[in-house]
Amino acid sequence: MASAATFKDQGNEEFKKENFLKAAALYTQAIKADPENAVLYSNRSAALLKLNKVTKALEDADAAIKLRPEWEKGYFRKAAALEVLDKLQEALDVYQTAAKLAEAEGGGPSKELAIKIRTLSKLHKIKATHKEDTLVEALLAAVAAAGITGGNLAALNEFAKDMAGHAEGNVRDQGHDFPPSVHFLPGSGAAAHEEKERHVMANLAFTAPEVYAEFVTGMRGTAERMAAAAVLAIIPKATVAYPQTWSRKGWPAACGGPRQQGLFVQLDVRTGAGGCSRHTWFMPIATEGKDAKTLGKPTPVSAEEFGPLPPLIK
């Protein structure tokens, strides 16, 4: 019979190939051969989390901690599972425990751990002030936070409601894969513009870096020409070859892994002080079952780190 180390090595190879189910099975074989090895539980926890078996991943993380209470990796695995469960404060506390243990061992926290703590701290602050359950609620809250008053506020609120309905209608009719689009609300002093200028289809915008750069330049020019009060982008993840911001370190676990389909919505609002208030959300889209073609709850993400577009209002 193969040794625990052999099963572990085989599991690691399958994990690298993203064969997470096979990796978890091999780690299980390794655990049977060496049930007191914390590393094996930690590895299986990582594989189970990739399979969205969050409760079992959490149990394995706890087992790793019990076997090696001074080892930071078990805490890292536990925090990752808590993050997926949207228990952000608890996850942040556990990540910080992992960092303290790493420092006690003399090496300090890994780059991945440091990024997790930084991005989760930001996300927790964002979510503390954005508790909206629907896209329209999220957009209206963002508009309110921009500090706009008078008639401009009424126009922004109407724009937000129309755009939320447009995004939800696209998902309802076409699912997770439909052309991205950018929508402009001209400023009160802007000249009349054709409807097609206000609503731009972006079919090829996210296909390659050079195409993307040219598109961004064009959209910034349109925003400036219109003296845009707001710009809103509706971008299905399935249409984005570049930039794949979800592959960056620190992508919130609550937004799902690389295979989770969903929708980015990015809103830039020109503020009264002449600045720009930026907001980005990611919403999962179910692809099968009774919830297929349903837009999930909006999760706010850092526009600077994970927004699919840079600021369009300058």
Coordinates of C-alpha atoms in Angstrom, one line a residue:
M1 CA 0.0 0.0 0.0
A2 CA 1.2 3.5 -0.9
S3 CA 2.4 5.7 2.0
A4 CA 0.8 8.8 3.2
A5 CA 3.5 10.9 1.6
T6 CA 2.9 9.3 -1.7
F7 CA -0.9 9.9 -1.5
K8 CA -0.1 13.5 -0.5
D9 CA 2.2 14.1 -3.4
Q10 CA -0.3 12.7 -5.8
G11 CA -3.0 14.9 -4.3
N12 CA -0.8 17.9 -4.7
E13 CA -0.3 17.1 -8.4
E14 CA -4.0 16.8 -9.0
F15 CA -4.7 20.0 -7.1
K16 CA -2.2 21.9 -9.4
K17 CA -4.2 20.5 -12.3
E18 CA -7.4 21.8 -10.7
N19 CA -8.7 18.2 -10.3
F20 CA -10.0 19.1 -6.9
L21 CA -12.3 16.1 -6.4
K22 CA -9.4 13.6 -7.2
A23 CA -7.1 15.7 -5.0
A24 CA -9.5 15.5 -2.0
A25 CA -9.8 11.7 -2.5
L26 CA -6.1 11.3 -2.5
Y27 CA -5.7 13.4 0.7
T28 CA -8.3 11.2 2.3
Q29 CA -6.2 8.2 1.5
A30 CA -3.2 9.9 3.0
I31 CA -5.2 10.8 6.2
K32 CA -6.2 7.1 6.6
A33 CA -2.5 6.2 6.5
D34 CA -1.4 9.0 8.8
P35 CA -4.4 10.4 10.8
E36 CA -2.3 12.7 13.0
N37 CA -0.8 14.7 10.2
A38 CA -2.1 18.3 10.3
V39 CA -0.8 19.1 6.8
L40 CA -3.0 16.5 5.2
Y41 CA -6.1 17.9 6.8
S42 CA -5.0 21.4 5.7
N43 CA -4.5 20.2 2.1
R44 CA -7.9 18.5 2.0
S45 CA -9.5 21.6 3.4
A46 CA -8.2 23.6 0.5
A47 CA -9.5 21.0 -2.0
L48 CA -12.9 20.8 -0.4
L49 CA -13.2 24.6 -0.4
K50 CA -12.5 24.6 -4.1
L51 CA -15.4 22.1 -4.5
N52 CA -17.6 24.5 -2.4
K53 CA -17.9 21.9 0.4
V54 CA -17.5 24.7 2.9
T55 CA -18.7 22.9 6.1
K56 CA -16.3 20.0 5.5
A57 CA -13.5 22.3 4.6
L58 CA -14.0 24.1 7.9
E59 CA -14.1 20.8 9.8
D60 CA -10.7 19.8 8.2
A61 CA -9.2 23.2 9.1
D62 CA -10.3 22.8 12.7
A63 CA -8.7 19.3 12.7
A64 CA -5.5 20.8 11.5
I65 CA -5.6 23.4 14.2
K66 CA -6.2 20.8 16.9
L67 CA -3.3 18.7 15.7
R68 CA -0.9 21.7 15.3
P69 CA -2.3 24.7 17.3
E70 CA 0.9 26.8 16.7
W71 CA 0.9 26.3 12.9
E72 CA -0.5 29.3 11.0
K73 CA -1.7 27.3 7.9
G74 CA -4.6 25.6 9.8
Y75 CA -5.9 29.1 10.7
F76 CA -5.5 30.3 7.2
R77 CA -7.6 27.4 5.9
K78 CA -10.3 28.1 8.6
A79 CA -10.4 31.8 7.7
A80 CA -10.8 31.0 4.0
A81 CA -13.8 28.9 4.8
L82 CA -15.3 31.5 7.1
E83 CA -14.8 34.1 4.3
V84 CA -16.9 32.0 1.9
L85 CA -19.6 31.7 4.5
D86 CA -19.6 35.6 4.5
K87 CA -18.5 35.7 8.2
L88 CA -16.1 38.4 7.4
Q89 CA -15.2 39.7 10.9
E90 CA -14.6 36.2 12.2
A91 CA -12.5 35.3 9.1
L92 CA -10.5 38.5 9.6
D93 CA -9.8 37.6 13.2
V94 CA -8.6 34.2 12.3
Y95 CA -6.4 35.5 9.5
Q96 CA -4.8 37.9 12.0
T97 CA -4.2 35.0 14.4
A98 CA -2.4 33.2 11.5
A99 CA -0.3 36.3 11.0
K100 CA 0.7 36.5 14.6
L101 CA 1.7 32.8 14.7
A102 CA 3.8 33.3 11.5
E103 CA 5.6 36.3 13.2
A104 CA 6.2 34.2 16.3
E105 CA 7.9 31.6 14.1
G106 CA 10.2 34.3 12.9
G107 CA 9.2 34.3 9.2
G108 CA 6.4 36.8 9.3
P109 CA 3.1 36.4 7.4
S110 CA 3.3 35.3 3.8
K111 CA 2.5 37.7 1.0
E112 CA -0.8 35.9 0.4
L113 CA -1.8 36.2 4.0
A114 CA -0.9 39.9 4.2
I115 CA -3.0 40.5 1.0
K116 CA -5.9 38.6 2.5
I117 CA -5.9 40.7 5.7
R118 CA -5.6 44.0 3.8
T119 CA -8.4 43.2 1.3
L120 CA -10.7 41.6 3.8
S121 CA -10.3 44.6 6.1
K122 CA -11.4 46.9 3.2
L123 CA -14.2 44.6 2.2
H124 CA -15.5 44.5 5.8
K125 CA -15.6 48.3 6.0
I126 CA -17.3 48.5 2.6
K127 CA -20.0 45.9 3.6
A128 CA -20.5 47.6 6.9
T129 CA -21.9 50.6 5.1
H130 CA -23.4 48.8 2.1
K131 CA -25.9 46.2 3.3
E132 CA -28.2 46.3 0.3
D133 CA -29.8 43.0 -0.9
T134 CA -30.6 44.1 -4.5
L135 CA -28.8 45.9 -7.3
V136 CA -31.2 48.8 -7.3
E137 CA -30.8 49.3 -3.6
A138 CA -27.0 49.2 -4.0
L139 CA -27.1 51.8 -6.8
L140 CA -29.4 54.1 -4.9
A141 CA -27.3 53.9 -1.8
A142 CA -24.2 54.8 -3.9
V143 CA -25.9 57.8 -5.4
A144 CA -27.0 59.0 -2.0
A145 CA -23.4 58.7 -0.7
A146 CA -22.2 61.0 -3.5
G147 CA -23.8 64.0 -1.8
I148 CA -25.8 65.2 -4.8
T149 CA -28.8 67.4 -4.2
G150 CA -31.7 69.0 -6.1
G151 CA -32.7 68.0 -9.6
N152 CA -29.5 66.2 -10.3
L153 CA -30.2 63.8 -7.5
A154 CA -33.7 62.9 -9.0
A155 CA -32.1 62.3 -12.4
L156 CA -29.4 60.1 -10.8
N157 CA -32.0 58.1 -8.9
E158 CA -34.0 57.5 -12.1
F159 CA -30.9 56.5 -14.0
A160 CA -30.0 54.0 -11.2
K161 CA -33.4 52.4 -11.3
D162 CA -33.4 52.2 -15.1
M163 CA -29.9 50.6 -15.2
A164 CA -30.8 48.1 -12.4
G165 CA -33.8 47.0 -14.4
H166 CA -31.8 46.8 -17.6
A167 CA -29.1 44.6 -16.0
E168 CA -31.7 42.3 -14.4
G169 CA -33.6 42.1 -17.6
N170 CA -30.5 41.0 -19.5
V171 CA -29.7 38.3 -17.0
R172 CA -33.3 37.1 -17.0
D173 CA -33.5 36.9 -20.8
Q174 CA -29.9 35.8 -21.7
G175 CA -28.4 34.3 -18.5
H176 CA -24.7 34.9 -17.7
D177 CA -23.4 35.6 -21.2
F178 CA -24.5 38.8 -23.0
P179 CA -22.6 41.8 -24.5
P180 CA -21.2 44.2 -22.0
S181 CA -22.4 47.8 -22.2
V182 CA -21.6 51.3 -20.8
H183 CA -24.3 53.9 -20.1
F184 CA -24.0 57.6 -19.7
L185 CA -26.2 60.1 -17.8
P186 CA -25.4 63.5 -19.5
G187 CA -24.8 66.4 -17.2
S188 CA -27.5 69.1 -16.8
G189 CA -25.5 71.6 -18.9
A190 CA -24.7 69.2 -21.7
A191 CA -25.9 69.5 -25.3
A192 CA -28.5 67.0 -26.6
H193 CA -27.0 63.7 -27.5
E194 CA -28.3 60.8 -29.6
E195 CA -29.6 57.9 -27.7
K196 CA -26.9 55.6 -29.2
E197 CA -24.2 57.8 -27.6
R198 CA -25.7 57.4 -24.2
H199 CA -25.8 53.6 -24.4
V200 CA -22.7 51.9 -25.8
M201 CA -22.3 48.2 -26.6
A202 CA -18.9 46.9 -25.7
N203 CA -18.8 43.6 -27.4
L204 CA -15.0 43.5 -28.1
A205 CA -13.8 45.9 -25.4
F206 CA -12.5 43.2 -23.0
T207 CA -10.9 40.9 -25.6
A208 CA -7.3 42.1 -25.5
P209 CA -5.2 44.8 -23.7
E210 CA -4.8 47.0 -26.8
V211 CA -8.5 46.9 -27.6
Y212 CA -9.3 47.6 -23.9
A213 CA -7.0 50.6 -23.7
E214 CA -8.6 52.1 -26.8
F215 CA -12.1 51.5 -25.5
V216 CA -11.3 53.2 -22.2
T217 CA -9.9 56.2 -23.9
G218 CA -13.0 56.5 -26.1
M219 CA -15.4 56.2 -23.1
R220 CA -13.5 58.8 -21.2
G221 CA -13.8 61.1 -24.2
T222 CA -17.5 60.4 -24.3
A223 CA -17.9 61.1 -20.6
E224 CA -16.0 64.4 -21.0
R225 CA -18.0 65.5 -24.1
M226 CA -21.3 64.8 -22.3
A227 CA -20.1 66.4 -19.0
A228 CA -21.5 63.1 -17.7
A229 CA -23.1 63.1 -14.3
A230 CA -22.8 59.3 -14.1
V231 CA -21.4 56.4 -16.0
L232 CA -22.5 52.8 -15.4
A233 CA -21.0 49.7 -16.9
I234 CA -22.7 46.3 -17.0
I235 CA -20.2 43.6 -17.6
P236 CA -20.8 39.8 -17.6
K237 CA -17.7 38.0 -16.3
A238 CA -18.1 35.5 -19.1
T239 CA -17.3 38.2 -21.7
V240 CA -14.0 39.3 -20.1
A241 CA -10.7 38.0 -21.4
Y242 CA -8.9 41.0 -20.1
P243 CA -8.5 42.2 -17.4
Q244 CA -9.5 39.2 -15.3
T245 CA -9.5 41.0 -12.0
W246 CA -11.0 38.0 -10.2
S247 CA -7.7 36.2 -10.6
R248 CA -5.8 38.9 -8.6
K249 CA -4.7 38.2 -5.1
G250 CA -7.3 39.1 -2.5
W251 CA -10.4 38.5 -4.7
P252 CA -13.2 38.1 -2.1
A253 CA -14.0 34.5 -1.5
A254 CA -17.7 35.5 -1.1
C255 CA -17.6 36.3 -4.9
G256 CA -16.8 32.7 -5.8
G257 CA -13.9 31.1 -7.6
P258 CA -12.7 31.4 -11.2
R259 CA -15.6 29.3 -12.5
Q260 CA -18.3 31.3 -10.8
Q261 CA -20.3 33.1 -13.4
G262 CA -21.6 36.6 -12.5
L263 CA -22.0 40.2 -13.4
F264 CA -19.9 43.2 -12.6
V265 CA -21.6 46.6 -12.3
Q266 CA -19.4 49.6 -12.0
L267 CA -20.8 53.1 -11.2
D268 CA -18.9 56.4 -11.5
V269 CA -20.8 59.5 -10.1
R270 CA -19.5 63.0 -10.5
T271 CA -19.6 64.6 -7.1
G272 CA -20.5 68.2 -6.2
A273 CA -16.9 68.9 -5.3
G274 CA -15.8 68.0 -8.8
G275 CA -14.5 64.6 -7.9
C276 CA -15.7 61.1 -8.8
S277 CA -17.4 58.6 -6.5
R278 CA -16.6 55.1 -7.6
H279 CA -18.4 51.8 -6.8
T280 CA -18.1 48.3 -8.1
W281 CA -20.2 45.2 -7.3
F282 CA -20.1 41.6 -8.3
M283 CA -23.3 39.5 -8.4
P284 CA -23.2 35.7 -9.0
I285 CA -25.5 34.3 -11.7
A286 CA -26.8 30.8 -11.3
T287 CA -26.4 28.8 -14.5
E288 CA -28.6 25.8 -13.8
G289 CA -31.5 24.6 -11.6
K290 CA -34.5 26.5 -10.5
D291 CA -32.4 29.6 -9.9
A292 CA -30.9 29.7 -13.4
K293 CA -30.7 33.2 -14.9
T294 CA -31.1 34.7 -11.5
L295 CA -29.0 37.6 -10.3
G296 CA -27.6 37.1 -6.8
K297 CA -27.0 39.6 -4.0
P298 CA -24.5 42.4 -4.9
T299 CA -21.2 42.1 -3.1
P300 CA -19.2 45.4 -3.1
V301 CA -15.6 45.0 -4.1
S302 CA -12.8 47.5 -4.3
A303 CA -13.1 49.5 -7.5
E304 CA -9.4 50.2 -7.5
E305 CA -8.3 46.6 -7.1
F306 CA -11.1 44.6 -8.8
G307 CA -13.1 47.0 -10.9
P308 CA -13.2 45.9 -14.6
L309 CA -12.7 49.5 -15.8
P310 CA -10.6 52.4 -14.5
P311 CA -12.4 55.7 -13.7
L312 CA -14.3 57.0 -16.7
I313 CA -15.1 60.4 -15.2
K314 CA -12.0 62.4 -14.7

